[in-house]
Amino acid sequence: MTSDGHTSSTQSGFFSNSGELGGAQPQFTEICTALYERELLLIAHKGPSNVSILRRRLAGLPHHIRSVARYLIDNPSPLDIDPHNGSWFIKQPGKCPGISQPTDKKYQWYRQYADYGLVLPICITTLEGIHIELDSIDSVNHTTHTLHTNKHGWFSFDGEVAHSEIEKNQLNAEHDTSRFTDANAVLKRQLLKPTTAIMASACSGHMWRHKSKGAPRALSLREMRLSTHINWKNFTLKGQA
């Protein structure tokens, strides 16, 4: 019963803050509700089994959702917002942008700008098609010209996957042919150099089937939070030239 009361109190506090943006209150509340519903559904189906981790994740939802909602309301980006779905929106290009980026351009850019916390785009290929995910750097090795992303692991500055021994074993498991019945199984990861078109498509959840556009995917709260840390001026960390 104590747990239920804490949850009720947290949710009450969450929605009681919806008036903090004055005239934008209805839109703010709508975005918060959409984000809340989407993340709870994701947690219900794919959330952590560890109770302690689950509690911490649920406890942090109000703060993170309010932060994302405020950013969407202010909208300091070239994107529109869809308040009903709590998401970014921009017209989808016919083909995935950046799919044929020159490796030397990527290498030069990441050699200069790769740094801890930088938000970057990763092109993901599955059986169903292609999409671009947002990730962030948590480690850089300028000696080996590699960087490590929080979700997708090691990449070389030229955009190709760079495996540690542990990640090689994980990759082998992913590419086990018995898994190919899973349409969401990752077949290929490729680090892209950020551009406006690429980052806009990543934020908007654009997907491309093999011969047509696909319905946009819903970004997780983690990706929505990353979208609020994009420096749309030049895609580097703020303060960098």
Short mmCIF file of C-alpha atoms in Angstrom, two decimals:
data_model
loop_
_atom_site.label_atom_id
_atom_site.label_comp_id
_atom_site.label_asym_id
_atom_site.label_seq_id
_atom_site.Cartn_x
_atom_site.Cartn_y
_atom_site.Cartn_z
CA MET A 1 0.00 0.00 0.00
CA THR A 2 2.92 2.29 0.73
CA SER A 3 4.20 1.80 -2.80
CA ASP A 4 0.79 2.62 -4.29
CA GLY A 5 0.58 5.79 -2.25
CA HIS A 6 4.03 6.88 -3.35
CA THR A 7 3.12 6.33 -7.01
CA SER A 8 -0.11 8.28 -6.64
CA SER A 9 1.75 11.14 -4.98
CA THR A 10 4.39 11.15 -7.69
CA GLN A 11 1.80 11.24 -10.47
CA SER A 12 -0.11 14.01 -8.72
CA GLY A 13 3.06 16.08 -8.50
CA PHE A 14 3.80 15.32 -12.11
CA PHE A 15 0.53 16.74 -13.42
CA SER A 16 0.31 19.57 -10.89
CA ASN A 17 3.37 21.10 -12.53
CA SER A 18 1.70 21.20 -15.93
CA GLY A 19 0.72 24.84 -15.41
CA GLU A 20 4.29 26.07 -15.19
CA LEU A 21 4.29 27.20 -18.83
CA GLY A 22 1.30 29.47 -18.55
CA GLY A 23 -0.68 29.65 -21.81
CA ALA A 24 1.03 26.49 -23.09
CA GLN A 25 -0.47 24.40 -20.24
CA PRO A 26 -2.93 22.33 -22.38
CA GLN A 27 -0.22 21.42 -24.91
CA PHE A 28 2.30 20.75 -22.14
CA THR A 29 -0.13 18.40 -20.39
CA GLU A 30 -0.96 16.62 -23.65
CA ILE A 31 2.72 16.01 -24.42
CA CYS A 32 3.42 14.79 -20.88
CA THR A 33 0.49 12.38 -21.02
CA ALA A 34 1.60 10.98 -24.39
CA LEU A 35 5.18 10.50 -23.19
CA TYR A 36 4.03 8.94 -19.93
CA GLU A 37 1.71 6.45 -21.66
CA ARG A 38 4.33 5.50 -24.25
CA GLU A 39 7.12 4.96 -21.74
CA LEU A 40 4.96 2.96 -19.32
CA LEU A 41 3.90 0.69 -22.18
CA LEU A 42 7.56 0.19 -23.13
CA ILE A 43 8.50 -0.56 -19.53
CA ALA A 44 5.62 -3.04 -19.21
CA HIS A 45 6.82 -5.02 -22.22
CA LYS A 46 10.59 -4.51 -22.21
CA GLY A 47 11.41 -3.02 -18.82
CA PRO A 48 14.04 -4.32 -16.38
CA SER A 49 13.17 -7.42 -14.35
CA ASN A 50 15.22 -6.16 -11.40
CA VAL A 51 12.74 -4.54 -9.00
CA SER A 52 15.22 -1.99 -7.64
CA ILE A 53 16.19 -0.80 -11.13
CA LEU A 54 12.53 -0.70 -12.15
CA ARG A 55 11.63 1.47 -9.15
CA ARG A 56 14.42 3.93 -9.90
CA ARG A 57 13.35 4.13 -13.53
CA LEU A 58 9.72 4.79 -12.60
CA ALA A 59 10.71 7.34 -9.95
CA GLY A 60 12.69 9.32 -12.53
CA LEU A 61 9.89 9.46 -15.11
CA PRO A 62 8.20 12.70 -13.94
CA HIS A 63 11.44 14.70 -14.01
CA HIS A 64 12.58 13.41 -17.40
CA ILE A 65 9.16 13.74 -19.02
CA ARG A 66 8.66 17.32 -17.79
CA SER A 67 12.12 18.21 -19.11
CA VAL A 68 11.39 16.77 -22.57
CA ALA A 69 7.94 18.39 -22.68
CA ARG A 70 9.35 21.83 -21.83
CA TYR A 71 11.91 21.49 -24.61
CA LEU A 72 9.28 20.46 -27.15
CA ILE A 73 7.13 23.45 -26.17
CA ASP A 74 10.06 25.85 -26.62
CA ASN A 75 10.97 23.96 -29.83
CA PRO A 76 14.49 25.39 -30.41
CA SER A 77 14.99 23.20 -33.48
CA PRO A 78 14.02 23.06 -37.18
CA LEU A 79 11.37 20.44 -36.33
CA ASP A 80 7.65 20.69 -35.70
CA ILE A 81 6.02 18.88 -32.79
CA ASP A 82 3.07 16.51 -32.61
CA PRO A 83 1.69 17.18 -29.10
CA HIS A 84 -0.88 14.39 -29.35
CA ASN A 85 1.88 11.78 -29.72
CA GLY A 86 4.57 13.67 -27.81
CA SER A 87 6.98 13.51 -30.73
CA TRP A 88 8.95 15.48 -33.30
CA PHE A 89 7.70 15.79 -36.85
CA ILE A 90 9.20 16.73 -40.21
CA LYS A 91 8.47 15.60 -43.77
CA GLN A 92 10.13 12.29 -44.49
CA PRO A 93 12.61 12.11 -47.39
CA GLY A 94 12.19 9.36 -49.96
CA LYS A 95 15.45 7.68 -49.01
CA CYS A 96 17.40 7.38 -45.78
CA PRO A 97 19.78 10.39 -45.62
CA GLY A 98 23.47 9.69 -45.10
CA ILE A 99 23.33 6.09 -46.24
CA SER A 100 26.22 6.71 -48.68
CA GLN A 101 28.29 9.17 -46.64
CA PRO A 102 32.01 9.11 -47.53
CA THR A 103 34.03 7.42 -44.79
CA ASP A 104 36.77 10.04 -44.95
CA LYS A 105 34.27 12.82 -44.15
CA LYS A 106 33.05 10.89 -41.10
CA TYR A 107 36.59 10.16 -39.97
CA GLN A 108 37.66 13.79 -40.22
CA TRP A 109 34.57 15.05 -38.37
CA TYR A 110 34.74 12.59 -35.46
CA ARG A 111 38.50 12.97 -35.16
CA GLN A 112 37.89 16.66 -34.49
CA TYR A 113 34.61 16.65 -32.55
CA ALA A 114 34.18 13.27 -30.82
CA ASP A 115 33.78 13.93 -27.10
CA TYR A 116 31.99 12.59 -24.06
CA GLY A 117 28.25 13.32 -24.14
CA LEU A 118 28.02 14.16 -27.85
CA VAL A 119 24.70 13.05 -29.41
CA LEU A 120 25.21 11.21 -32.67
CA PRO A 121 23.19 9.27 -35.29
CA ILE A 122 23.52 5.55 -35.97
CA CYS A 123 21.98 3.94 -39.03
CA ILE A 124 20.32 0.63 -38.13
CA THR A 125 19.51 -2.04 -40.71
CA THR A 126 17.05 -4.82 -39.83
CA LEU A 127 15.10 -7.35 -41.85
CA GLU A 128 12.25 -4.83 -42.08
CA GLY A 129 14.32 -1.92 -43.37
CA ILE A 130 16.43 1.02 -42.21
CA HIS A 131 16.10 3.72 -39.56
CA ILE A 132 18.39 6.13 -37.69
CA GLU A 133 18.74 6.04 -33.91
CA LEU A 134 20.12 8.67 -31.57
CA ASP A 135 22.90 7.59 -29.22
CA SER A 136 25.60 9.37 -27.20
CA ILE A 137 29.33 9.00 -26.67
CA ASP A 138 30.50 7.76 -23.28
CA SER A 139 34.15 7.12 -24.17
CA VAL A 140 36.65 8.23 -26.83
CA ASN A 141 40.04 6.69 -27.67
CA HIS A 142 41.99 9.05 -29.89
CA THR A 143 44.91 6.62 -30.05
CA THR A 144 42.85 3.92 -31.80
CA HIS A 145 40.50 6.45 -33.43
CA THR A 146 37.46 4.81 -31.88
CA LEU A 147 34.53 5.91 -29.75
CA HIS A 148 32.06 4.04 -27.55
CA THR A 149 28.34 4.81 -27.57
CA ASN A 150 26.05 4.24 -24.65
CA LYS A 151 23.78 1.72 -26.42
CA HIS A 152 25.43 0.52 -29.62
CA GLY A 153 29.02 0.03 -28.49
CA TRP A 154 32.31 0.74 -30.26
CA PHE A 155 32.73 2.44 -33.63
CA SER A 156 35.78 3.63 -35.52
CA PHE A 157 35.82 7.28 -36.58
CA ASP A 158 35.07 6.20 -40.16
CA GLY A 159 31.68 4.88 -39.07
CA GLU A 160 32.31 1.13 -38.99
CA VAL A 161 31.67 -1.07 -35.96
CA ALA A 162 34.83 -1.71 -33.90
CA HIS A 163 34.38 -4.77 -31.70
CA SER A 164 35.82 -5.69 -28.37
CA GLU A 165 35.98 -9.43 -27.61
CA ILE A 166 32.78 -9.26 -25.59
CA GLU A 167 30.96 -7.37 -28.32
CA LYS A 168 32.19 -9.87 -30.91
CA ASN A 169 30.40 -12.60 -28.98
CA GLN A 170 27.27 -10.46 -28.75
CA LEU A 171 27.44 -9.74 -32.47
CA ASN A 172 27.81 -13.44 -33.28
CA ALA A 173 24.67 -14.11 -31.25
CA GLU A 174 22.81 -11.33 -33.09
CA HIS A 175 23.81 -12.78 -36.45
CA ASP A 176 22.85 -16.33 -35.58
CA THR A 177 20.57 -17.34 -38.48
CA SER A 178 18.06 -18.74 -36.02
CA ARG A 179 17.33 -15.14 -35.03
CA PHE A 180 16.54 -13.99 -38.55
CA THR A 181 12.88 -14.75 -38.02
CA ASP A 182 12.90 -11.68 -35.76
CA ALA A 183 12.15 -8.70 -38.01
CA ASN A 184 13.77 -6.37 -35.44
CA ALA A 185 17.09 -8.25 -35.30
CA VAL A 186 19.92 -5.84 -36.10
CA LEU A 187 21.80 -6.84 -39.25
CA LYS A 188 24.08 -3.81 -39.47
CA ARG A 189 25.06 -0.69 -37.51
CA GLN A 190 26.77 2.29 -39.08
CA LEU A 191 27.85 5.54 -37.43
CA LEU A 192 26.88 8.61 -39.46
CA LYS A 193 28.22 12.15 -39.48
CA PRO A 194 25.39 14.34 -38.15
CA THR A 195 23.62 16.70 -40.56
CA THR A 196 20.30 18.52 -40.29
CA ALA A 197 18.53 15.99 -42.55
CA ILE A 198 19.97 12.99 -40.69
CA MET A 199 19.26 14.28 -37.19
CA ALA A 200 15.77 15.45 -38.18
CA SER A 201 14.92 11.97 -39.50
CA ALA A 202 16.32 10.36 -36.36
CA CYS A 203 14.27 12.64 -34.10
CA SER A 204 11.12 12.04 -36.17
CA GLY A 205 11.46 8.25 -36.13
CA HIS A 206 11.56 7.91 -39.91
CA MET A 207 11.78 4.38 -41.27
CA TRP A 208 12.36 3.05 -44.77
CA ARG A 209 11.27 -0.36 -46.01
CA HIS A 210 13.19 -1.94 -48.85
CA LYS A 211 11.05 -0.28 -51.54
CA SER A 212 9.02 2.38 -49.72
CA LYS A 213 8.70 4.60 -46.68
CA GLY A 214 7.56 2.99 -43.45
CA ALA A 215 5.38 4.31 -40.65
CA PRO A 216 7.45 6.36 -38.17
CA ARG A 217 8.59 4.54 -35.05
CA ALA A 218 7.93 5.95 -31.60
CA LEU A 219 11.10 7.13 -29.89
CA SER A 220 11.81 5.92 -26.37
CA LEU A 221 12.06 8.50 -23.59
CA ARG A 222 15.83 7.98 -23.69
CA GLU A 223 16.01 9.04 -27.34
CA MET A 224 13.61 11.92 -26.73
CA ARG A 225 15.93 13.14 -23.96
CA LEU A 226 18.91 12.87 -26.31
CA SER A 227 17.04 14.92 -28.89
CA THR A 228 16.90 17.78 -26.40
CA HIS A 229 20.72 17.88 -26.24
CA ILE A 230 21.35 18.31 -29.96
CA ASN A 231 23.25 21.44 -30.92
CA TRP A 232 21.38 22.22 -34.16
CA LYS A 233 23.86 24.95 -35.07
CA ASN A 234 26.77 22.62 -35.88
CA PHE A 235 25.99 19.32 -34.02
CA THR A 236 29.08 19.58 -31.83
CA LEU A 237 29.04 19.91 -28.07
CA LYS A 238 28.01 23.42 -27.08
CA GLY A 239 31.07 25.59 -26.75
CA GLN A 240 32.99 23.79 -29.49
CA ALA A 241 33.78 25.67 -32.67
#
